[in-house]
Short mmCIF file of C-alpha atoms in Angstrom, two decimals:
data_model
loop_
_atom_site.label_atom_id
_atom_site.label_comp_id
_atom_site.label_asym_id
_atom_site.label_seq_id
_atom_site.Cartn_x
_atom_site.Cartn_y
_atom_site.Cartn_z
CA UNK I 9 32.03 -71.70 -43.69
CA UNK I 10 28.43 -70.36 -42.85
CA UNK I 11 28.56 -68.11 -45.81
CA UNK I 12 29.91 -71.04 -47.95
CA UNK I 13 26.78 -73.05 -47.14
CA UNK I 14 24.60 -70.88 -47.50
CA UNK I 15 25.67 -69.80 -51.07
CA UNK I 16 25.43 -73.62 -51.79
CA UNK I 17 21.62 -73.28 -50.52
CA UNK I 18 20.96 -70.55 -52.42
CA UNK I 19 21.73 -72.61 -55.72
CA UNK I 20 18.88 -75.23 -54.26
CA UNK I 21 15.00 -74.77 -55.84
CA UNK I 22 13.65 -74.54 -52.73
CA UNK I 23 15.14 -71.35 -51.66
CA UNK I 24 12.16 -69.35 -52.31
CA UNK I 25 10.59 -71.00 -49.63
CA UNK I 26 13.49 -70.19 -47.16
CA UNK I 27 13.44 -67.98 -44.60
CA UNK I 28 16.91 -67.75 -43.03
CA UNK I 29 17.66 -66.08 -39.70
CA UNK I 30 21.11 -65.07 -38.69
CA UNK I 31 22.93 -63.97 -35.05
CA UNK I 32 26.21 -62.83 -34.06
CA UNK I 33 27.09 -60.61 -31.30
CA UNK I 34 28.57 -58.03 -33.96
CA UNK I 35 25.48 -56.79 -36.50
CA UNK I 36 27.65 -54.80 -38.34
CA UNK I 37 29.51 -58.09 -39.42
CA UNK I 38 26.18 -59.97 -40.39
CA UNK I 39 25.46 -56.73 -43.28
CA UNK I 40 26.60 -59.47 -45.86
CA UNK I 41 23.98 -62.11 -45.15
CA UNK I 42 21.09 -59.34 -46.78
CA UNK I 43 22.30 -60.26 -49.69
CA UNK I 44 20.85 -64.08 -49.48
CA UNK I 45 17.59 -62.50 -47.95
CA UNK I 46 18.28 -63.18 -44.40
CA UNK I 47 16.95 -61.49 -41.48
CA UNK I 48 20.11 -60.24 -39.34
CA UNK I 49 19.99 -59.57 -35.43
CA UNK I 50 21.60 -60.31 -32.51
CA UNK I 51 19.85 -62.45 -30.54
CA UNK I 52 20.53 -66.32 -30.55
CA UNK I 53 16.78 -66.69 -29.17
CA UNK I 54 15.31 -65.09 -32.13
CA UNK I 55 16.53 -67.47 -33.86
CA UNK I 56 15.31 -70.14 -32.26
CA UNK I 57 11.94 -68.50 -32.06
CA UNK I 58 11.61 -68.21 -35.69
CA UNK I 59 13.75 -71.27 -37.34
CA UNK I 60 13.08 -75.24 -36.96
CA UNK I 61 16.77 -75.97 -38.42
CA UNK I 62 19.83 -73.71 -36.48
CA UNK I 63 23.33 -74.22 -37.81
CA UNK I 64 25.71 -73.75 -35.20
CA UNK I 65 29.20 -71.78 -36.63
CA UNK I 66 30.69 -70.40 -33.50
CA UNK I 67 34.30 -71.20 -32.52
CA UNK I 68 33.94 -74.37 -30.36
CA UNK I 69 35.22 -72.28 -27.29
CA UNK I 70 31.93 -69.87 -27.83
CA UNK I 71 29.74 -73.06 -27.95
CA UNK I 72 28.60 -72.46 -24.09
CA UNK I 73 28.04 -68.53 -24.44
CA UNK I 74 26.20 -69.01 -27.82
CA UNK I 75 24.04 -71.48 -26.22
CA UNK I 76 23.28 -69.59 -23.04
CA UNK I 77 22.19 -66.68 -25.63
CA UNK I 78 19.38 -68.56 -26.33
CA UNK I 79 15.78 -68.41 -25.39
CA UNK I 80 12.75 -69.30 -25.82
CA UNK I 81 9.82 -66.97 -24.90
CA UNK I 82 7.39 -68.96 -25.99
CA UNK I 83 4.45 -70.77 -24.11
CA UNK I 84 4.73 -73.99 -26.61
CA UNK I 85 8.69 -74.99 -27.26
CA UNK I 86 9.07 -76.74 -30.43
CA UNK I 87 11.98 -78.97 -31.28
CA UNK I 88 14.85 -77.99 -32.56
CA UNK I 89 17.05 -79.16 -35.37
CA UNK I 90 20.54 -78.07 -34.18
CA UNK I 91 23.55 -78.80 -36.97
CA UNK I 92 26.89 -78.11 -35.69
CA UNK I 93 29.92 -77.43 -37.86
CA UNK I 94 32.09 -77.24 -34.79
CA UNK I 95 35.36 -78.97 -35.48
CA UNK I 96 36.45 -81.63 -33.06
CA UNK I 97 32.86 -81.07 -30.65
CA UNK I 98 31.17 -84.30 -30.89
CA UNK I 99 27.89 -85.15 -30.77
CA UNK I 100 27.75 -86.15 -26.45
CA UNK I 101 29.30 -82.76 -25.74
CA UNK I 102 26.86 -80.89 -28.38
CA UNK I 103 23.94 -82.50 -26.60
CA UNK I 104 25.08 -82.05 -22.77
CA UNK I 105 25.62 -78.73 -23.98
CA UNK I 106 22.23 -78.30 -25.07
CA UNK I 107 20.63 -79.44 -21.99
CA UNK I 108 20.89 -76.71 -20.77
CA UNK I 109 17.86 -75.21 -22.74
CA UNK I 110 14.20 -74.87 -21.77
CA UNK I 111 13.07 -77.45 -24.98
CA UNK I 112 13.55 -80.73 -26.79
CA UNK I 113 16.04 -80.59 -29.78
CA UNK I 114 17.63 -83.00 -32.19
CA UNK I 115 21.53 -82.85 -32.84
CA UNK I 116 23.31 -82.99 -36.37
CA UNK I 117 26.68 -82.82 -36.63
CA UNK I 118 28.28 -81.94 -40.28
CA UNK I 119 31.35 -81.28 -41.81
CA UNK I 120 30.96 -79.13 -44.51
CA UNK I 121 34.14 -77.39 -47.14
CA UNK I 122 34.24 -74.03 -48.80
CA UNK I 123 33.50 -76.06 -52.29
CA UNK I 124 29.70 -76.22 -51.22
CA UNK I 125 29.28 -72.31 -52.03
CA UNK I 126 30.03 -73.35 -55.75
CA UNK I 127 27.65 -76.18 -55.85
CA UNK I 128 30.85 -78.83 -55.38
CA UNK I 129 31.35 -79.56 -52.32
CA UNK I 130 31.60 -82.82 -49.93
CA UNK I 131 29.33 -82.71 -46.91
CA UNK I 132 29.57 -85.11 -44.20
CA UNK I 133 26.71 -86.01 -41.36
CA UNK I 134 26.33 -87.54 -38.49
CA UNK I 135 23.35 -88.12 -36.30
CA UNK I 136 22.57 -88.54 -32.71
CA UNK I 137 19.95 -91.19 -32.03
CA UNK I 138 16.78 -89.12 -31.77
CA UNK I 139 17.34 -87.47 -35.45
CA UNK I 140 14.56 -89.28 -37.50
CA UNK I 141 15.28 -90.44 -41.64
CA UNK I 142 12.84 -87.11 -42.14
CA UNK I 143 15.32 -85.04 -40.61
CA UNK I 144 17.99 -86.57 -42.19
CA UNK I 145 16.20 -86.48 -45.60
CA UNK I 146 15.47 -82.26 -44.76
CA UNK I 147 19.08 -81.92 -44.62
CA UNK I 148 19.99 -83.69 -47.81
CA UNK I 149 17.58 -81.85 -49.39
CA UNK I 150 18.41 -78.28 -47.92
CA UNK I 151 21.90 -79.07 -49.05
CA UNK I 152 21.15 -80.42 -52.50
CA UNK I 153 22.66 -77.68 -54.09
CA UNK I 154 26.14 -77.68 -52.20
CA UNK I 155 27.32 -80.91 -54.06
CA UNK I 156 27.95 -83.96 -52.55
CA UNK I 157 25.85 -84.70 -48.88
CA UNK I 158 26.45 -88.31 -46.95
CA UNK I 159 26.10 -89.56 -43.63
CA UNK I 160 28.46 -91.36 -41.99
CA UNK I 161 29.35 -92.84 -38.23
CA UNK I 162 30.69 -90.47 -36.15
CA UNK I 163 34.07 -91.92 -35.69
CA UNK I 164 34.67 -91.41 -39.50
CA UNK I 165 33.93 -87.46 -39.05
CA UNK I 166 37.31 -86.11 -37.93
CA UNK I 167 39.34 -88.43 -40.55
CA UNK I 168 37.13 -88.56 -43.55
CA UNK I 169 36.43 -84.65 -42.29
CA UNK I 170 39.56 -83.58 -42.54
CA UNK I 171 39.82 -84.66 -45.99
CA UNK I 172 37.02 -83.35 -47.44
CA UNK I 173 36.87 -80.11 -45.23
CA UNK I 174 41.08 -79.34 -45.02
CA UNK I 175 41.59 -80.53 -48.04
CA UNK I 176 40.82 -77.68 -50.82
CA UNK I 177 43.36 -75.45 -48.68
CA UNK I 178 45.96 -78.67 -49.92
CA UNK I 179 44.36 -78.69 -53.54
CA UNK I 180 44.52 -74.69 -53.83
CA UNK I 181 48.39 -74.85 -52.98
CA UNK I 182 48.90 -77.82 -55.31
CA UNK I 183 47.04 -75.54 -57.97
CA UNK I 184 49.46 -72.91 -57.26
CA UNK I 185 52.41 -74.89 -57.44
CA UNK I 186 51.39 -76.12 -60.88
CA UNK I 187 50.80 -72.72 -62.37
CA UNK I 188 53.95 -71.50 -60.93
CA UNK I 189 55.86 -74.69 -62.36
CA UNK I 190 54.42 -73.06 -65.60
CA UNK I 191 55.42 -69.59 -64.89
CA UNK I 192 58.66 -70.81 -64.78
CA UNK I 193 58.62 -71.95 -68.27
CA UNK I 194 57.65 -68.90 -69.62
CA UNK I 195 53.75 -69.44 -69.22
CA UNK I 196 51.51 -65.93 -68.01
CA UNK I 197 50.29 -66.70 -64.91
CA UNK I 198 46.58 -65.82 -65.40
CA UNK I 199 46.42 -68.61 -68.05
CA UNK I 200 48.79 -71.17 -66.29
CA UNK I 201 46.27 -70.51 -62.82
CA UNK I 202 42.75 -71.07 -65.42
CA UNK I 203 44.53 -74.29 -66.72
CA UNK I 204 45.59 -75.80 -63.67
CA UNK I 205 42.66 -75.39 -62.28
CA UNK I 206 40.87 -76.88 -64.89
CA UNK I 207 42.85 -79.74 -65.49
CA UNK I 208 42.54 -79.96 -61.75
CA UNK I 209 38.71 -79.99 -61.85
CA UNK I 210 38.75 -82.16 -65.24
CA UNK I 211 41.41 -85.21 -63.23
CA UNK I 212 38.54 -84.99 -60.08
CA UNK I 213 35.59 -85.59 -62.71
CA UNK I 214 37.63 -88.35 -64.39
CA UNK I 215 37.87 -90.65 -61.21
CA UNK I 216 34.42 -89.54 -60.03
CA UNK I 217 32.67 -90.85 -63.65
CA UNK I 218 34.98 -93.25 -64.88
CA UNK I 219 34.88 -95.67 -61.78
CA UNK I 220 38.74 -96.46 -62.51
CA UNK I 221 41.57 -96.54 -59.68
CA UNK I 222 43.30 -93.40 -59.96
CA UNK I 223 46.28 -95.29 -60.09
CA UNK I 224 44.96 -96.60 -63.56
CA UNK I 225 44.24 -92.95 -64.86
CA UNK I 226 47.67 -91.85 -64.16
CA UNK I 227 49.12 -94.97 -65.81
CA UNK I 228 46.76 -94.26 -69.17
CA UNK I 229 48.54 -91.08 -69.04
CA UNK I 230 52.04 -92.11 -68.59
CA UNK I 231 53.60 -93.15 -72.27
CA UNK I 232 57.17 -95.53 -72.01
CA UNK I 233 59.62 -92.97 -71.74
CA UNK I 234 57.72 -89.52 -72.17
CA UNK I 235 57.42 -86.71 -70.37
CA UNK I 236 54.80 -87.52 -67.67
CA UNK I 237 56.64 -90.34 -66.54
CA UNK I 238 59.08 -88.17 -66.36
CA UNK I 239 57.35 -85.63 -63.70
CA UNK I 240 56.02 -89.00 -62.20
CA UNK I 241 59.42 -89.87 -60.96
CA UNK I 242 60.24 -86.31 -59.84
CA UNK I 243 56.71 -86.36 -57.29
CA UNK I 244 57.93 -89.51 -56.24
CA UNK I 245 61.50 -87.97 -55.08
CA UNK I 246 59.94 -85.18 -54.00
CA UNK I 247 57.68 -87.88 -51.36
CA UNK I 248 54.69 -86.25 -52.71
CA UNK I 249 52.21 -89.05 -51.61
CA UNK I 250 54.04 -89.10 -48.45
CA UNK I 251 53.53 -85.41 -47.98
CA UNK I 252 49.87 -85.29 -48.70
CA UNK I 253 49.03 -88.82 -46.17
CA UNK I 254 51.02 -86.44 -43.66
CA UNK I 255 48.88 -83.74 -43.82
CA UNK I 256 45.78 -85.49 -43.22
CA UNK I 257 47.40 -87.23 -40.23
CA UNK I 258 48.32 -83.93 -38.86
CA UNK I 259 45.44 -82.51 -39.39
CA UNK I 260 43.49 -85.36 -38.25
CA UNK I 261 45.49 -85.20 -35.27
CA UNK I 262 44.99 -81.30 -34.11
CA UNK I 263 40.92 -81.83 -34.77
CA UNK I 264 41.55 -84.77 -31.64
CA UNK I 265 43.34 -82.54 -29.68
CA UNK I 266 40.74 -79.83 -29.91
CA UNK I 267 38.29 -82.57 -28.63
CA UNK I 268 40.07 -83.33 -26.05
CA UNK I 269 40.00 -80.24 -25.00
#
């Protein structure tokens, strides 16, 4: 996910002006960041010595040891911008975690999806109560070139989240179900994958500029007695909508049970 926001950032203006810092306890891992122009080590406190804005993209059960990695050998702390991508570690935990550390810092917490590295992806934010509208405004404006980027309350992060950030792995398999419904028929499947997926892309663009009810779209499309009606009625044996508000409950769910915990 860090590599799928930062290739969203690198689409942005302002990246000329960036100077990126990454850390993991494995350099040999980080050799792909170069690429984006980013100075790789393996110190968290580097880091913070050199950066105003850290994204944290540990596993949430590395949150502690990633923290305690970091220092600040400075004489004159700054504050931090920290913007967490943990799944299911809320903003309270983020910040008693953070105590812990010798300086002031601010706490974002965002829920990103791979779409961002393409320039089309949904970004969700939510502040603690210390993050100023500048902050705020940096963020929107470092992610300008991910896609879509909107705050929201915190309770709305682990539903609305797991839409926007679990969903694509549901959209990709609907995609492939669709290409291989046109395999069947006798389609190649390099051409039935490019046309689902652009018919896919197309449908999203259609309810995002028309302002209709998808509901609406799909009825323009279904003619008395023709064929999409047709594969209408087979979804709707098949519990398709059922199936899909499942899978956000689930996942919704397993994101509370990692909070929990």
């Amino acid at each position: 996910m860090s590599t799928a926001i930062v290739k969203g950032i690198c689409r942005n203006e302002i990246r000329d002006s960036l100077n990126i810092w990454v850390s993991g306890p494995h350099k040999e891992n980080l050799e792909h960041w170069k690429q984006y122009g980013a100075n790789v080590i393996t110190s968290n406190g580097e880091v913070i010595c050199n950066c105003d804005i850290v994204f944290i993209g540990v596993k949430p059960a590395m949150l502690e040891a990633a923290i305690c990695n970091c220092y600040l050998p400075t004489k004159n702390p700054k504050n931090i911008l920290f913007i967490s991508m943990l799944a299911g570690v809320n903003i309270q935990k983020l910040k008693q975690v953070l105590k812990q550390l010798p300086f002031d810092s601010n706490v974002i917490r965002i829920f990103p999806n791979t779409p961002m590295s393409v320039g089309a992806g949904s970004c969700l934010y939510a502040v603690d109560e210390n993050v100023t509208q500048e902050q705020c405004a940096t963020l929107e404006k470092l992610l300008a070139g991910c896609g879509m980027c909107e705050k929201v309350s915190e309770p709305l992060m682990d539903s609305l989240g797991i839409l926007t950030g679990c969903g694509p792995a549901f959209m990709y398999m609907i995609i492939e179900a669709l290409a291989d419904g046109a395999v069947k028929q006798g389609v190649p499947r390099a051409m039935a994958l490019r046309h689902a997926s652009q018919m896919m892309a197309g449908s999203a663009t259609m309810v995002l500029q028309s302002n209709k009810h998808p509901g609406l779209l799909k009825d323009e499309v279904c003619s008395p007695g023709g064929c999409t009606i047709a594969g209408v009625a087979a979804l709707e044996n098949g519990k398709l909508r059922a199936t899909m508000i499942n899978a956000i409950e689930a996942a919704t769910l397993r994101v509370k049970e990692m909070s929990k915990n």
